[in-house]
Short mmCIF file of C-alpha atoms in Angstrom, two decimals:
data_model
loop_
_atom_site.label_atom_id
_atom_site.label_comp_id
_atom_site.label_asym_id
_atom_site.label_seq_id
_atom_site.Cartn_x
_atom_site.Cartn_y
_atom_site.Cartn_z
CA UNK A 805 -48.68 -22.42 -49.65
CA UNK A 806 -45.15 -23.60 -49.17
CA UNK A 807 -44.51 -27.00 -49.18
CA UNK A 808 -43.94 -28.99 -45.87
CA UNK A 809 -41.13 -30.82 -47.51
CA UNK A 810 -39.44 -27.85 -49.15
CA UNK A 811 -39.35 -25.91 -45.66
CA UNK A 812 -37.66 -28.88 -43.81
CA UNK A 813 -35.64 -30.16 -46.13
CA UNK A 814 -33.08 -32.62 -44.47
CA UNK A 815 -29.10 -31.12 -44.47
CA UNK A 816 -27.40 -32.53 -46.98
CA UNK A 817 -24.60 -35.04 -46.16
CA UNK A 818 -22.06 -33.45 -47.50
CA UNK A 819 -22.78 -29.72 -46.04
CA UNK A 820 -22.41 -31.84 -42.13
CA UNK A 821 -19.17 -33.25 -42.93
CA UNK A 822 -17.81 -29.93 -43.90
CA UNK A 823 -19.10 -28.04 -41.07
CA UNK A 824 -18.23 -31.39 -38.56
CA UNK A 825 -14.25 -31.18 -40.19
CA UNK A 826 -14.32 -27.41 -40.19
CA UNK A 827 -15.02 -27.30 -36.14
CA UNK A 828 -12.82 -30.16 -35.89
CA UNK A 829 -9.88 -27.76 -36.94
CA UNK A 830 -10.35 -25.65 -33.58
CA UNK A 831 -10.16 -28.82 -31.15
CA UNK A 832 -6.98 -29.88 -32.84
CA UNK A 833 -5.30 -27.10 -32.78
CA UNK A 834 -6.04 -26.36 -29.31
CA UNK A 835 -4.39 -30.18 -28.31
CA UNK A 836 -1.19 -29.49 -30.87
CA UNK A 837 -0.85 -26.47 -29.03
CA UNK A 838 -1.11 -28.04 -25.71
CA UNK A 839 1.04 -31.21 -26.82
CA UNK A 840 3.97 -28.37 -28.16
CA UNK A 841 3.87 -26.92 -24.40
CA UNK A 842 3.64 -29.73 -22.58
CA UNK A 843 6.79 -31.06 -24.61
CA UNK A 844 8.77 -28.11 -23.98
CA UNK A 845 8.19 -27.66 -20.40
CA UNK A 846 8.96 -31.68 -20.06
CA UNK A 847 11.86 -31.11 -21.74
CA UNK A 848 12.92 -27.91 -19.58
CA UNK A 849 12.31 -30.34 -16.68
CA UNK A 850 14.75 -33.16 -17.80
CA UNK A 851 17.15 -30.35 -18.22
CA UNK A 852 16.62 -28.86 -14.97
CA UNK A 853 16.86 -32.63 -13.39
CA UNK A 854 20.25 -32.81 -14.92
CA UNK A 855 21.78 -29.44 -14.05
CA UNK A 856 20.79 -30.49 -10.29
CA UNK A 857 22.26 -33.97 -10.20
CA UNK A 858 25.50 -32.90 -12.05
CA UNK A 859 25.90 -29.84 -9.37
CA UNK A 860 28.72 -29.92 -6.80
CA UNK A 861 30.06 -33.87 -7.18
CA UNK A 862 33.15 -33.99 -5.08
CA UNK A 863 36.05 -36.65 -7.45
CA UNK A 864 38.28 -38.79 -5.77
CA UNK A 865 40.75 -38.17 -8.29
CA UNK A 866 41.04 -36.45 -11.77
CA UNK A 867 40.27 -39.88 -13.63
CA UNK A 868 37.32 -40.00 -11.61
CA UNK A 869 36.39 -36.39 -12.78
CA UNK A 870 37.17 -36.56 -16.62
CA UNK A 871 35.12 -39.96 -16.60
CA UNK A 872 32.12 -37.77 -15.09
CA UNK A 873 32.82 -34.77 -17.30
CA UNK A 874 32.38 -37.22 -20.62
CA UNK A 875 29.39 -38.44 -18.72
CA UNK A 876 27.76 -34.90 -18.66
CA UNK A 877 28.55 -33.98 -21.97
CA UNK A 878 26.71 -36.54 -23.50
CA UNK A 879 23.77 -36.47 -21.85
CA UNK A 880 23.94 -32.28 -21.97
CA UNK A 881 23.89 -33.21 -25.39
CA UNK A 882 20.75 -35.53 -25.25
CA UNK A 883 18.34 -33.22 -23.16
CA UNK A 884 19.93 -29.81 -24.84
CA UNK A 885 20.42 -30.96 -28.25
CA UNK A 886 19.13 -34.34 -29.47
CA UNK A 887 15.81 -34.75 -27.43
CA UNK A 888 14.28 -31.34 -28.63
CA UNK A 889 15.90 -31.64 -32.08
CA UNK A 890 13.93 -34.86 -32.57
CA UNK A 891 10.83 -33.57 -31.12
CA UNK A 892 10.52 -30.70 -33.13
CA UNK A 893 11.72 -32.46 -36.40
CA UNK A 894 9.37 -35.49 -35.64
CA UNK A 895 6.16 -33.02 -34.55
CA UNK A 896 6.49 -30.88 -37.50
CA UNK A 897 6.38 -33.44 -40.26
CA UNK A 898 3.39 -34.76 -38.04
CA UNK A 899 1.47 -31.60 -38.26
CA UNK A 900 2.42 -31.29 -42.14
CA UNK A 901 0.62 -34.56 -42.88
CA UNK A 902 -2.42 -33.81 -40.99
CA UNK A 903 -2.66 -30.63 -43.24
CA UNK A 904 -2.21 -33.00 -46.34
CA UNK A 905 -4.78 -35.33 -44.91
CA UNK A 906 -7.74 -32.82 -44.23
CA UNK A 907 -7.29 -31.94 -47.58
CA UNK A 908 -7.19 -34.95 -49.10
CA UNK A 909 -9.88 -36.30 -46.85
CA UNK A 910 -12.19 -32.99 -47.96
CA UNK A 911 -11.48 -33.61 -51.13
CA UNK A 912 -12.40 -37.46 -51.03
CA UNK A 913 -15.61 -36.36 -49.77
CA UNK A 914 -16.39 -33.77 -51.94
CA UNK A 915 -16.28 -35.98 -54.76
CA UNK A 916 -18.27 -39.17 -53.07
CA UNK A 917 -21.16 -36.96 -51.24
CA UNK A 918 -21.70 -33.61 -53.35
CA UNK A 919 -24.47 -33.68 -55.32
CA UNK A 920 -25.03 -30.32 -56.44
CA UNK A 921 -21.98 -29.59 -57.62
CA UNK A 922 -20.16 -31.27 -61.00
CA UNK A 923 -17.13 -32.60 -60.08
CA UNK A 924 -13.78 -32.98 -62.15
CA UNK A 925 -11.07 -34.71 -61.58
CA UNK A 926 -7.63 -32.66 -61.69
CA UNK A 927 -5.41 -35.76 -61.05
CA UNK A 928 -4.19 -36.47 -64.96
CA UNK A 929 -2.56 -32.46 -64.54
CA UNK A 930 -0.26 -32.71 -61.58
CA UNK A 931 3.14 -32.55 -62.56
CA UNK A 932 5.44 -34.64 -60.57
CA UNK A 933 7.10 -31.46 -58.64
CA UNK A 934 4.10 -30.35 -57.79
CA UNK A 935 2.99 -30.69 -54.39
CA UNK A 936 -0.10 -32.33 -52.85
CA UNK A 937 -1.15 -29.95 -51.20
CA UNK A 938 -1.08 -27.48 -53.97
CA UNK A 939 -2.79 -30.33 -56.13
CA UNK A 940 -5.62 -30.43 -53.78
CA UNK A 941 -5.27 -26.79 -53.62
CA UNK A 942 -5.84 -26.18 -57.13
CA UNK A 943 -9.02 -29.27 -57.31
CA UNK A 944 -11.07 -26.87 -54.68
CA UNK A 945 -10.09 -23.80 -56.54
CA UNK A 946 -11.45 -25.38 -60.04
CA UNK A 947 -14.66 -27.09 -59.23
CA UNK A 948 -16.16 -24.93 -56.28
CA UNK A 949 -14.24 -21.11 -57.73
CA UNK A 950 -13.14 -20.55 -54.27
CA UNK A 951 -11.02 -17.63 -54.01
CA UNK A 952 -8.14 -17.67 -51.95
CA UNK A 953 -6.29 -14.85 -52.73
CA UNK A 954 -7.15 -13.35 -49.11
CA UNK A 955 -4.20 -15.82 -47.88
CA UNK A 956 -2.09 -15.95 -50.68
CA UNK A 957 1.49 -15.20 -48.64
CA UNK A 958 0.00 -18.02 -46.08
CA UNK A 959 0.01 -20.59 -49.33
CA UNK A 960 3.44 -19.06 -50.15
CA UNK A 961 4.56 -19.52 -47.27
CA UNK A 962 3.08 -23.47 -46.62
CA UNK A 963 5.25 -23.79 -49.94
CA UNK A 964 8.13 -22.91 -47.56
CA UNK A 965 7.87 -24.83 -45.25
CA UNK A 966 7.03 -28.05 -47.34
CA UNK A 967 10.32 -27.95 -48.96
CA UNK A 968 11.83 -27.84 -45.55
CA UNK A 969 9.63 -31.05 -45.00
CA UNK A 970 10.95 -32.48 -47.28
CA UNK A 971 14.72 -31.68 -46.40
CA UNK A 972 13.80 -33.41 -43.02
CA UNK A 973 11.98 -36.37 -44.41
CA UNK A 974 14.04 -37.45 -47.52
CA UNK A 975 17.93 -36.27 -46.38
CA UNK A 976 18.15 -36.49 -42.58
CA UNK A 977 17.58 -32.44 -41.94
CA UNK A 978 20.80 -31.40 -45.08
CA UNK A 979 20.15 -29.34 -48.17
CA UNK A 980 23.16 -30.59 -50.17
CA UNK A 981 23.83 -34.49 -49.79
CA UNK A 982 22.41 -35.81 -53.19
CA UNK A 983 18.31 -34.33 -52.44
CA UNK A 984 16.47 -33.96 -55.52
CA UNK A 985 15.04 -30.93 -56.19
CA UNK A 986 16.50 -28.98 -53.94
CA UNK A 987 18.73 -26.10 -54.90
CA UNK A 988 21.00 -25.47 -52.37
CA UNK A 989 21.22 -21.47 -52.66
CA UNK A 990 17.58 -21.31 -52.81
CA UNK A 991 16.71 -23.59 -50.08
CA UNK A 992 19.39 -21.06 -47.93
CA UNK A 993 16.83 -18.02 -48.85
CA UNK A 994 14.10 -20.33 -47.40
CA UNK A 995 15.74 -20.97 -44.70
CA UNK A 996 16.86 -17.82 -43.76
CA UNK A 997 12.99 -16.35 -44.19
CA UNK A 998 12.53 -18.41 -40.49
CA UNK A 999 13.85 -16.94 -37.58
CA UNK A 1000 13.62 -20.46 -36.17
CA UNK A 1001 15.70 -22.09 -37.93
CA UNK A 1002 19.24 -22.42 -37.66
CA UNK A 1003 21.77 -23.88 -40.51
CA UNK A 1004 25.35 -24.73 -41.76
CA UNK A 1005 25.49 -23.32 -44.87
CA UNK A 1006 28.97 -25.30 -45.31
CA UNK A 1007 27.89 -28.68 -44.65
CA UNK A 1008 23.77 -28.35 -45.00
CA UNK A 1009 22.64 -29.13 -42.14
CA UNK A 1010 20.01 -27.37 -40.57
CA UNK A 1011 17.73 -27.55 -37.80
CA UNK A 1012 14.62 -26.17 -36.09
CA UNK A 1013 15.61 -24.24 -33.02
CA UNK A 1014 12.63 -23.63 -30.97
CA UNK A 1015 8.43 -24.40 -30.88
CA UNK A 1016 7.90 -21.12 -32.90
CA UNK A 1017 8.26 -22.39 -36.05
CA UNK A 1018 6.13 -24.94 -35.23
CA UNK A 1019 3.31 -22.54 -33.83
CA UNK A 1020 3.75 -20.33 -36.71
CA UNK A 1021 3.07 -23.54 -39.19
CA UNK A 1022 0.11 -24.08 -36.86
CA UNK A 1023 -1.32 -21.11 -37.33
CA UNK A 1024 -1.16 -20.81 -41.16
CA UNK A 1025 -2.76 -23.91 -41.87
CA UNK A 1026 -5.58 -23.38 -39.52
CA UNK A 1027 -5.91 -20.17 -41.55
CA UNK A 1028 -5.87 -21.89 -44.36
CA UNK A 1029 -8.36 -24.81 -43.75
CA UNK A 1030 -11.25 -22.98 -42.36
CA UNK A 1031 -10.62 -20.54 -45.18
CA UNK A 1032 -11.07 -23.33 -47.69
CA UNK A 1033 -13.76 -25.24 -45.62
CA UNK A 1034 -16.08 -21.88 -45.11
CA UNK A 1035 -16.29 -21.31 -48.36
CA UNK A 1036 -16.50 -24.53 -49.67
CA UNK A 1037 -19.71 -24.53 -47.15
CA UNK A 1038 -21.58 -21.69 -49.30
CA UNK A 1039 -20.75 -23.28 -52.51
CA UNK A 1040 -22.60 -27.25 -51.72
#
């Protein structure tokens, strides 16, 4: 006769927090989706705001009028230019950290709550160019044999978009003034696999022109996450 026990054995912690993390994936990406939106239609609005209150102003004299034209180009250049530059800069490194921080928080986890499984620690072998997220990458990969082949060109292509990170992060949005670890002709290839993205390959600078890359990012690391946290789920 089966034991009472054995049949209603409790979860184990670990197996909730996975399964808690892995649904928690869906509701954030619904609100960074929602959050992109509502920033671009704000954003639209400000614009159209402008357009109307800088339509059909009568001058008093041409002093008047170039005074009011150097008015209007810097604030076309605000609500066209620097507002949604900074947004989508500012939102993209945002959404690159939470990636690194489910990760690392998984990982964390994994090694406090998993009983089942023999845990090793990876950290002596990461090289100093390597990334974290391909550090925490490779710790899933090694202890639980996960195989995430299924979405290698989505891991390429996070590998992408973290050196563009780290353009924005460490050199103000440039390839070429004095970033380590950045090869300029390279980083142009990278940058020229985004359709969002436009650049100056003369001076370096470069910047993200509308919410797609943003949404594509979005939707590569959600890939990626439940990928790792589903299997990571039949594996503890």
């Amino acid at each position: 006769m089966e034991n009472f026990r054995d049949k209603f054995k409790p979860t184990p912690i670990i197996k909730l927090i996975v399964q808690f993390d892995k649904m928690s994936v869906y509701t954030d990406s619904s609100v960074f989706k929602d959050y992109v939106y509502d920033n671009k239609f704000s954003i639209r609005d400000f614009q159209n705001e402008f357009n109307k209150q800088t339509e059909n102003v009568e001058f008093e004299d041409d002093e008047e009028r170039l005074n009011f034209e150097h008015y209007c180009e810097q604030e076309a250049d605000k609500y066209y230019e620097s507002y949604p530059k900074l947004f989508r800069n500012s939102f993209f490194v945002t959404l690159y950290s939470y990636f690194e921080s489910k990760l690392k928080k998984l990982r964390a986890d994994l090694t406090k709550y998993d009983k089942k499984n023999l845990i090793v620690d990876i950290k002596q072998e990461k090289s100093k160019r390597e990334s974290l997220i391909n550090w925490h990458k490779r710790f899933f990969e090694f202890n639980y044999k996960i195989d995430l082949s299924n979405n290698a060109e989505n891991w390429d292509r996070i590998q992408k978009f973290g050196k563009i990170r780290n353009a924005i992060t460490h050199n103000n949005s440039n390839f070429k003034n004095d970033i380590k670890n950045i090869d300029p002709i390279q980083f142009i290839e990278i940058l020229r696999s985004f359709d969002s993205i436009t650049f100056d390959e003369k001076n370096g600078d470069f910047f993200i022109e509308n919410e797609n890359f943003i949404l594509e990012f979005l939707e590569i690391i959600d890939h990626c996450l439940i990928d790792i946290y589903s299997q990571i789920e039949q594996k503890i």
